[in-house]
Amino acid sequence: ALLVRGRLLGLNGRGRTVRQRAGLSIRELAEVLGVDVATLSRWERGEGRPRASGAERWVAACQAIERALDEPQ
């Protein structure tokens, strides 16, 4: 993930969409990431930006979810 001018380029605003597509609640993903629900909500809305370690975990989780969703069943 790369933070440029406050935007996470590794997600390009897809975080909430990916989470919802996977059927995960914001609470479930926040627990996986080890952050507060309010924090993840701000990240998803673009109102806050994660520190580097949080950004890396968030992008990695979303990419893993996307890969799993794209795999043939």
Short mmCIF file of N, CA, C and O in Angstrom, two decimals:
data_model
loop_
_atom_site.label_atom_id
_atom_site.label_comp_id
_atom_site.label_asym_id
_atom_site.label_seq_id
_atom_site.Cartn_x
_atom_site.Cartn_y
_atom_site.Cartn_z
N ALA A 1 0.85 -1.19 0.00
CA ALA A 1 0.00 0.00 0.00
C ALA A 1 0.88 1.23 0.00
O ALA A 1 1.95 1.25 0.58
N LEU A 2 0.40 2.21 -0.64
CA LEU A 2 1.15 3.44 -0.74
C LEU A 2 0.24 4.60 -0.39
O LEU A 2 -0.86 4.72 -0.94
N LEU A 3 0.66 5.42 0.55
CA LEU A 3 -0.11 6.60 0.91
C LEU A 3 0.42 7.79 0.12
O LEU A 3 1.59 8.13 0.21
N VAL A 4 -0.42 8.39 -0.66
CA VAL A 4 -0.06 9.58 -1.41
C VAL A 4 -1.15 10.61 -1.22
O VAL A 4 -2.32 10.35 -1.51
N ARG A 5 -0.76 11.76 -0.69
CA ARG A 5 -1.72 12.83 -0.42
C ARG A 5 -2.93 12.33 0.35
O ARG A 5 -4.08 12.66 0.06
N GLY A 6 -2.67 11.44 1.32
CA GLY A 6 -3.72 10.96 2.19
C GLY A 6 -4.59 9.86 1.61
O GLY A 6 -5.53 9.43 2.22
N ARG A 7 -4.27 9.38 0.40
CA ARG A 7 -5.08 8.33 -0.22
C ARG A 7 -4.30 7.03 -0.25
O ARG A 7 -3.12 7.02 -0.53
N LEU A 8 -5.01 5.96 0.02
CA LEU A 8 -4.41 4.63 -0.05
C LEU A 8 -4.49 4.14 -1.49
O LEU A 8 -5.54 3.75 -1.96
N LEU A 9 -3.39 4.17 -2.18
CA LEU A 9 -3.40 3.78 -3.57
C LEU A 9 -3.58 2.28 -3.75
O LEU A 9 -4.06 1.84 -4.78
N GLY A 10 -3.22 1.50 -2.75
CA GLY A 10 -3.39 0.06 -2.85
C GLY A 10 -4.84 -0.39 -2.85
O GLY A 10 -5.15 -1.48 -3.27
N LEU A 11 -5.75 0.45 -2.39
CA LEU A 11 -7.16 0.08 -2.34
C LEU A 11 -8.02 0.87 -3.32
O LEU A 11 -9.04 0.39 -3.76
N ASN A 12 -7.61 2.07 -3.61
CA ASN A 12 -8.38 2.92 -4.53
C ASN A 12 -9.85 2.99 -4.16
O ASN A 12 -10.73 2.92 -5.01
N GLY A 13 -10.14 3.11 -2.87
CA GLY A 13 -11.51 3.26 -2.42
C GLY A 13 -12.35 1.99 -2.43
O GLY A 13 -13.55 2.04 -2.24
N ARG A 14 -11.73 0.84 -2.63
CA ARG A 14 -12.48 -0.41 -2.74
C ARG A 14 -12.70 -1.11 -1.40
O ARG A 14 -13.40 -2.12 -1.36
N GLY A 15 -12.14 -0.63 -0.33
CA GLY A 15 -12.19 -1.33 0.95
C GLY A 15 -13.58 -1.74 1.38
O GLY A 15 -13.84 -2.90 1.69
N ARG A 16 -14.50 -0.80 1.40
CA ARG A 16 -15.87 -1.10 1.85
C ARG A 16 -16.55 -2.07 0.88
O ARG A 16 -17.21 -3.02 1.29
N THR A 17 -16.37 -1.85 -0.42
CA THR A 17 -16.99 -2.72 -1.42
C THR A 17 -16.50 -4.15 -1.28
O THR A 17 -17.30 -5.10 -1.32
N VAL A 18 -15.21 -4.32 -1.09
CA VAL A 18 -14.64 -5.66 -0.95
C VAL A 18 -15.20 -6.32 0.30
O VAL A 18 -15.62 -7.48 0.27
N ARG A 19 -15.23 -5.60 1.40
CA ARG A 19 -15.74 -6.14 2.65
C ARG A 19 -17.19 -6.56 2.50
O ARG A 19 -17.58 -7.67 2.89
N GLN A 20 -18.01 -5.71 1.90
CA GLN A 20 -19.43 -6.01 1.74
C GLN A 20 -19.64 -7.18 0.78
O GLN A 20 -20.50 -8.02 1.01
N ARG A 21 -18.85 -7.23 -0.28
CA ARG A 21 -18.96 -8.33 -1.24
C ARG A 21 -18.69 -9.68 -0.57
O ARG A 21 -19.29 -10.69 -0.92
N ALA A 22 -17.79 -9.66 0.41
CA ALA A 22 -17.44 -10.88 1.13
C ALA A 22 -18.44 -11.22 2.22
O ALA A 22 -18.36 -12.27 2.84
N GLY A 23 -19.39 -10.32 2.46
CA GLY A 23 -20.38 -10.56 3.50
C GLY A 23 -19.85 -10.36 4.90
O GLY A 23 -20.40 -10.88 5.87
N LEU A 24 -18.77 -9.58 5.02
CA LEU A 24 -18.18 -9.31 6.34
C LEU A 24 -18.76 -8.03 6.91
O LEU A 24 -18.93 -7.04 6.19
N SER A 25 -19.03 -8.04 8.19
CA SER A 25 -19.45 -6.81 8.85
C SER A 25 -18.20 -5.97 9.11
O SER A 25 -17.08 -6.47 9.11
N ILE A 26 -18.42 -4.71 9.34
CA ILE A 26 -17.29 -3.83 9.65
C ILE A 26 -16.65 -4.28 10.96
O ILE A 26 -15.44 -4.22 11.12
N ARG A 27 -17.45 -4.79 11.88
CA ARG A 27 -16.93 -5.28 13.16
C ARG A 27 -16.00 -6.48 12.95
O ARG A 27 -14.94 -6.57 13.55
N GLU A 28 -16.41 -7.40 12.08
CA GLU A 28 -15.60 -8.59 11.82
C GLU A 28 -14.25 -8.22 11.22
O GLU A 28 -13.21 -8.73 11.66
N LEU A 29 -14.25 -7.35 10.23
CA LEU A 29 -12.98 -6.97 9.62
C LEU A 29 -12.12 -6.15 10.57
O LEU A 29 -10.91 -6.33 10.63
N ALA A 30 -12.74 -5.28 11.35
CA ALA A 30 -11.99 -4.49 12.33
C ALA A 30 -11.28 -5.41 13.32
O ALA A 30 -10.11 -5.17 13.66
N GLU A 31 -11.96 -6.47 13.75
CA GLU A 31 -11.33 -7.43 14.67
C GLU A 31 -10.13 -8.11 14.03
O GLU A 31 -9.08 -8.27 14.66
N VAL A 32 -10.28 -8.51 12.77
CA VAL A 32 -9.17 -9.15 12.06
C VAL A 32 -7.97 -8.20 11.96
O VAL A 32 -6.82 -8.61 12.13
N LEU A 33 -8.27 -6.94 11.69
CA LEU A 33 -7.20 -5.94 11.53
C LEU A 33 -6.65 -5.45 12.86
O LEU A 33 -5.59 -4.81 12.89
N GLY A 34 -7.37 -5.69 13.94
CA GLY A 34 -6.92 -5.23 15.25
C GLY A 34 -7.13 -3.74 15.45
O GLY A 34 -6.34 -3.09 16.13
N VAL A 35 -8.21 -3.21 14.85
CA VAL A 35 -8.53 -1.79 15.01
C VAL A 35 -9.95 -1.64 15.49
O VAL A 35 -10.76 -2.57 15.42
N ASP A 36 -10.28 -0.47 15.97
CA ASP A 36 -11.62 -0.15 16.43
C ASP A 36 -12.55 -0.02 15.22
O ASP A 36 -12.14 0.39 14.14
N VAL A 37 -13.83 -0.35 15.41
CA VAL A 37 -14.82 -0.23 14.34
C VAL A 37 -14.88 1.20 13.81
O VAL A 37 -14.95 1.42 12.59
N ALA A 38 -14.85 2.18 14.71
CA ALA A 38 -14.92 3.58 14.28
C ALA A 38 -13.71 3.94 13.42
O ALA A 38 -13.83 4.70 12.45
N THR A 39 -12.56 3.39 13.75
CA THR A 39 -11.34 3.65 12.97
C THR A 39 -11.48 3.10 11.56
O THR A 39 -11.24 3.81 10.58
N LEU A 40 -11.91 1.85 11.44
CA LEU A 40 -12.08 1.26 10.11
C LEU A 40 -13.15 2.00 9.32
O LEU A 40 -13.00 2.22 8.13
N SER A 41 -14.20 2.42 9.99
CA SER A 41 -15.25 3.17 9.32
C SER A 41 -14.70 4.47 8.72
O SER A 41 -15.02 4.83 7.59
N ARG A 42 -13.87 5.16 9.48
CA ARG A 42 -13.25 6.40 8.97
C ARG A 42 -12.36 6.10 7.77
O ARG A 42 -12.37 6.85 6.79
N TRP A 43 -11.59 5.01 7.85
CA TRP A 43 -10.73 4.64 6.72
C TRP A 43 -11.56 4.40 5.48
O TRP A 43 -11.24 4.86 4.40
N GLU A 44 -12.66 3.65 5.65
CA GLU A 44 -13.50 3.32 4.51
C GLU A 44 -14.13 4.56 3.88
O GLU A 44 -14.31 4.62 2.67
N ARG A 45 -14.47 5.53 4.70
CA ARG A 45 -15.07 6.77 4.19
C ARG A 45 -14.03 7.76 3.69
O ARG A 45 -14.38 8.80 3.14
N GLY A 46 -12.76 7.45 3.90
CA GLY A 46 -11.71 8.37 3.47
C GLY A 46 -11.54 9.56 4.39
O GLY A 46 -10.92 10.55 4.02
N GLU A 47 -12.09 9.48 5.60
CA GLU A 47 -12.00 10.58 6.56
C GLU A 47 -10.78 10.49 7.46
O GLU A 47 -10.51 11.41 8.22
N GLY A 48 -10.10 9.41 7.39
CA GLY A 48 -8.88 9.24 8.17
C GLY A 48 -7.97 8.32 7.38
O GLY A 48 -8.41 7.65 6.44
N ARG A 49 -6.74 8.31 7.73
CA ARG A 49 -5.84 7.39 7.03
C ARG A 49 -5.05 6.59 8.06
O ARG A 49 -4.63 7.12 9.09
N PRO A 50 -4.86 5.33 7.75
CA PRO A 50 -4.14 4.48 8.69
C PRO A 50 -2.65 4.77 8.68
O PRO A 50 -2.11 5.27 7.69
N ARG A 51 -2.01 4.44 9.79
CA ARG A 51 -0.54 4.47 9.81
C ARG A 51 -0.07 3.37 8.88
O ARG A 51 -0.84 2.50 8.45
N ALA A 52 1.20 3.36 8.59
CA ALA A 52 1.75 2.42 7.61
C ALA A 52 1.40 0.96 7.92
O ALA A 52 0.96 0.22 7.04
N SER A 53 1.54 0.55 9.17
CA SER A 53 1.26 -0.86 9.51
C SER A 53 -0.22 -1.17 9.33
O SER A 53 -0.58 -2.25 8.84
N GLY A 54 -1.08 -0.26 9.71
CA GLY A 54 -2.52 -0.47 9.52
C GLY A 54 -2.89 -0.50 8.06
O GLY A 54 -3.72 -1.31 7.63
N ALA A 55 -2.26 0.37 7.28
CA ALA A 55 -2.52 0.41 5.84
C ALA A 55 -2.12 -0.91 5.20
O ALA A 55 -2.85 -1.46 4.38
N GLU A 56 -0.97 -1.42 5.59
CA GLU A 56 -0.49 -2.68 5.02
C GLU A 56 -1.43 -3.83 5.36
O GLU A 56 -1.75 -4.65 4.50
N ARG A 57 -1.89 -3.88 6.61
CA ARG A 57 -2.81 -4.96 7.02
C ARG A 57 -4.13 -4.85 6.28
O ARG A 57 -4.69 -5.85 5.83
N TRP A 58 -4.64 -3.62 6.13
CA TRP A 58 -5.93 -3.40 5.48
C TRP A 58 -5.86 -3.78 4.00
O TRP A 58 -6.71 -4.50 3.49
N VAL A 59 -4.83 -3.31 3.33
CA VAL A 59 -4.68 -3.63 1.91
C VAL A 59 -4.48 -5.13 1.72
O VAL A 59 -5.10 -5.74 0.85
N ALA A 60 -3.64 -5.74 2.54
CA ALA A 60 -3.40 -7.18 2.42
C ALA A 60 -4.69 -7.97 2.64
O ALA A 60 -4.97 -8.93 1.91
N ALA A 61 -5.48 -7.58 3.63
CA ALA A 61 -6.74 -8.27 3.90
C ALA A 61 -7.70 -8.12 2.73
O ALA A 61 -8.31 -9.11 2.29
N CYS A 62 -7.82 -6.93 2.20
CA CYS A 62 -8.73 -6.70 1.07
C CYS A 62 -8.26 -7.46 -0.17
O CYS A 62 -9.09 -8.03 -0.90
N GLN A 63 -6.97 -7.48 -0.40
CA GLN A 63 -6.46 -8.23 -1.56
C GLN A 63 -6.70 -9.72 -1.40
O GLN A 63 -7.07 -10.40 -2.36
N ALA A 64 -6.52 -10.24 -0.19
CA ALA A 64 -6.77 -11.66 0.06
C ALA A 64 -8.25 -11.99 -0.12
O ALA A 64 -8.60 -13.02 -0.70
N ILE A 65 -9.12 -11.11 0.34
CA ILE A 65 -10.56 -11.31 0.17
C ILE A 65 -10.91 -11.30 -1.32
O ILE A 65 -11.66 -12.15 -1.79
N GLU A 66 -10.36 -10.34 -2.05
CA GLU A 66 -10.63 -10.27 -3.49
C GLU A 66 -10.18 -11.54 -4.20
O GLU A 66 -10.90 -12.06 -5.05
N ARG A 67 -9.00 -12.03 -3.86
CA ARG A 67 -8.50 -13.26 -4.50
C ARG A 67 -9.43 -14.43 -4.19
O ARG A 67 -9.77 -15.22 -5.08
N ALA A 68 -9.86 -14.53 -2.93
CA ALA A 68 -10.75 -15.63 -2.54
C ALA A 68 -12.09 -15.53 -3.26
O ALA A 68 -12.65 -16.54 -3.70
N LEU A 69 -12.61 -14.32 -3.42
CA LEU A 69 -13.89 -14.14 -4.09
C LEU A 69 -13.80 -14.41 -5.59
O LEU A 69 -14.77 -14.84 -6.20
N ASP A 70 -12.62 -14.18 -6.16
CA ASP A 70 -12.44 -14.37 -7.60
C ASP A 70 -12.12 -15.80 -7.98
O ASP A 70 -12.14 -16.14 -9.16
N GLU A 71 -11.80 -16.66 -7.00
CA GLU A 71 -11.47 -18.05 -7.29
C GLU A 71 -12.73 -18.78 -7.73
O GLU A 71 -13.81 -18.58 -7.15
N PRO A 72 -12.59 -19.64 -8.72
CA PRO A 72 -13.77 -20.44 -9.13
C PRO A 72 -14.21 -21.35 -7.99
O PRO A 72 -13.39 -21.89 -7.26
N GLN A 73 -15.49 -21.49 -7.84
CA GLN A 73 -16.04 -22.32 -6.75
C GLN A 73 -16.02 -23.77 -7.10
O GLN A 73 -16.41 -24.28 -8.02
#
